[in-house]
Amino acid sequence: MRIFKTRYFGRWFRKIGLSDMALCQAVDEMGQGLIDAELGAGLAKKRLALPGRGKRGGARTLVATNKADRWFFLFGFEKNERTNINAEELQGLRVIAKQLLGMTSGQLDEAVRDGSLQEICHEQER
């Protein structure tokens, strides 16, 4: 299983102070079927607890996944900042999800090398 976060997601992620382990745990939950919403085209919404606020008042993440061996954290927002994404953002994220899910292993490795993706939760670390 390979788990990634995009450069854009990584910037937001650092601001809110979560750890990569929180993302790994979210993927474990989603692998068990605990997905908050299926948004189509391989895109899913997953809630994450923020320190001291829990999941209900926490963050929302949008993840591209084939639900087997690839998970890409694309976008996140705190619930107190906004309630949801708009239709235009959703359409754009679906396009990105399709592109990422269609990449070969070699293309993913290159994206990690050039910094557009960061791979987290390596199997040997889990």
Short mmCIF file of C-alpha atoms in Angstrom, two decimals:
data_model
loop_
_atom_site.label_atom_id
_atom_site.label_comp_id
_atom_site.label_asym_id
_atom_site.label_seq_id
_atom_site.Cartn_x
_atom_site.Cartn_y
_atom_site.Cartn_z
CA MET A 1 0.00 0.00 0.00
CA ARG A 2 1.25 3.46 -0.88
CA ILE A 3 0.01 6.62 0.84
CA PHE A 4 0.84 10.11 -0.37
CA LYS A 5 0.07 13.73 0.32
CA THR A 6 0.27 16.40 -2.34
CA ARG A 7 2.48 19.45 -1.94
CA TYR A 8 -0.65 21.62 -1.57
CA PHE A 9 -2.11 19.34 1.12
CA GLY A 10 1.26 19.24 2.90
CA ARG A 11 1.31 23.03 3.32
CA TRP A 12 -2.15 23.06 4.89
CA PHE A 13 -1.34 19.98 6.96
CA ARG A 14 1.71 21.61 8.55
CA LYS A 15 -0.36 24.66 9.57
CA ILE A 16 -2.90 22.63 11.55
CA GLY A 17 -0.29 20.57 13.38
CA LEU A 18 -1.34 17.00 12.61
CA SER A 19 1.10 14.13 12.24
CA ASP A 20 1.58 11.72 9.37
CA MET A 21 0.45 9.02 11.81
CA ALA A 22 -3.01 10.66 11.89
CA LEU A 23 -3.17 10.21 8.12
CA CYS A 24 -2.02 6.59 8.40
CA GLN A 25 -4.77 5.94 10.95
CA ALA A 26 -7.33 7.60 8.67
CA VAL A 27 -6.28 5.29 5.82
CA ASP A 28 -6.57 2.28 8.13
CA GLU A 29 -10.12 3.38 9.02
CA MET A 30 -11.05 3.98 5.38
CA GLY A 31 -9.68 0.56 4.49
CA GLN A 32 -12.23 -0.85 6.95
CA GLY A 33 -15.02 1.03 5.19
CA LEU A 34 -15.17 4.02 7.55
CA ILE A 35 -15.42 6.68 4.85
CA ASP A 36 -17.50 9.75 5.64
CA ALA A 37 -18.62 10.35 2.05
CA GLU A 38 -18.01 8.92 -1.42
CA LEU A 39 -17.68 11.84 -3.82
CA GLY A 40 -17.25 9.90 -7.07
CA ALA A 41 -14.30 9.35 -9.41
CA GLY A 42 -12.24 7.75 -6.63
CA LEU A 43 -12.64 10.71 -4.28
CA ALA A 44 -13.64 10.28 -0.64
CA LYS A 45 -14.15 12.58 2.35
CA LYS A 46 -12.67 11.65 5.72
CA ARG A 47 -12.89 13.50 9.02
CA LEU A 48 -9.77 13.88 11.14
CA ALA A 49 -9.69 14.79 14.80
CA LEU A 50 -7.73 17.90 15.70
CA PRO A 51 -5.97 18.13 19.05
CA GLY A 52 -8.50 19.15 21.69
CA ARG A 53 -11.43 19.29 19.24
CA GLY A 54 -12.14 15.72 18.15
CA LYS A 55 -13.52 14.70 14.76
CA ARG A 56 -16.78 16.61 14.95
CA GLY A 57 -15.07 19.99 15.26
CA GLY A 58 -11.93 18.92 13.47
CA ALA A 59 -10.74 18.80 9.90
CA ARG A 60 -12.11 17.36 6.68
CA THR A 61 -9.82 15.77 4.13
CA LEU A 62 -10.45 14.77 0.55
CA VAL A 63 -8.63 11.63 -0.50
CA ALA A 64 -8.21 10.03 -3.92
CA THR A 65 -8.14 6.26 -3.62
CA ASN A 66 -8.58 3.02 -5.46
CA LYS A 67 -9.32 1.49 -2.00
CA ALA A 68 -6.69 -1.17 -2.57
CA ASP A 69 -3.15 0.09 -2.64
CA ARG A 70 -3.15 3.84 -3.37
CA TRP A 71 -4.26 6.73 -1.20
CA PHE A 72 -3.62 10.41 -1.98
CA PHE A 73 -4.48 13.20 0.47
CA LEU A 74 -5.40 16.11 -1.82
CA PHE A 75 -7.25 18.79 0.10
CA GLY A 76 -8.14 19.65 3.66
CA PHE A 77 -10.03 22.25 5.60
CA GLU A 78 -11.06 22.91 9.16
CA LYS A 79 -14.77 22.73 9.81
CA ASN A 80 -14.73 26.13 11.49
CA GLU A 81 -13.23 27.67 8.30
CA ARG A 82 -15.82 26.36 5.85
CA THR A 83 -18.61 23.82 5.76
CA ASN A 84 -17.77 22.12 2.48
CA ILE A 85 -16.22 22.52 -0.96
CA ASN A 86 -18.12 23.98 -3.88
CA ALA A 87 -19.05 22.19 -7.13
CA GLU A 88 -16.16 23.72 -9.07
CA GLU A 89 -13.61 22.59 -6.47
CA LEU A 90 -15.16 19.12 -6.43
CA GLN A 91 -14.89 18.82 -10.20
CA GLY A 92 -11.25 19.93 -10.13
CA LEU A 93 -10.41 17.44 -7.38
CA ARG A 94 -12.06 14.64 -9.36
CA VAL A 95 -9.80 15.45 -12.32
CA ILE A 96 -6.71 15.41 -10.08
CA ALA A 97 -7.86 12.13 -8.49
CA LYS A 98 -8.22 10.50 -11.90
CA GLN A 99 -4.76 11.65 -12.93
CA LEU A 100 -3.08 10.43 -9.75
CA LEU A 101 -4.89 7.10 -9.70
CA GLY A 102 -3.83 6.50 -13.30
CA MET A 103 -0.12 6.99 -12.64
CA THR A 104 2.30 4.08 -12.89
CA SER A 105 4.61 3.19 -10.00
CA GLY A 106 7.48 4.78 -11.91
CA GLN A 107 5.54 8.00 -12.36
CA LEU A 108 4.70 8.04 -8.66
CA ASP A 109 8.36 7.54 -7.77
CA GLU A 110 9.29 10.46 -10.05
CA ALA A 111 6.60 12.67 -8.43
CA VAL A 112 8.11 11.86 -5.02
CA ARG A 113 11.59 12.72 -6.29
CA ASP A 114 10.47 16.06 -7.75
CA GLY A 115 8.53 16.94 -4.57
CA SER A 116 5.02 17.14 -6.01
CA LEU A 117 4.06 14.15 -3.84
CA GLN A 118 5.35 13.10 -0.45
CA GLU A 119 5.05 9.42 0.40
CA ILE A 120 4.11 8.66 4.00
CA CYS A 121 3.25 5.62 6.11
CA HIS A 122 5.70 3.30 4.41
CA GLU A 123 4.88 -0.38 4.92
CA GLN A 124 8.07 -0.94 6.93
CA GLU A 125 7.00 1.83 9.33
CA ARG A 126 3.52 0.47 9.93
#
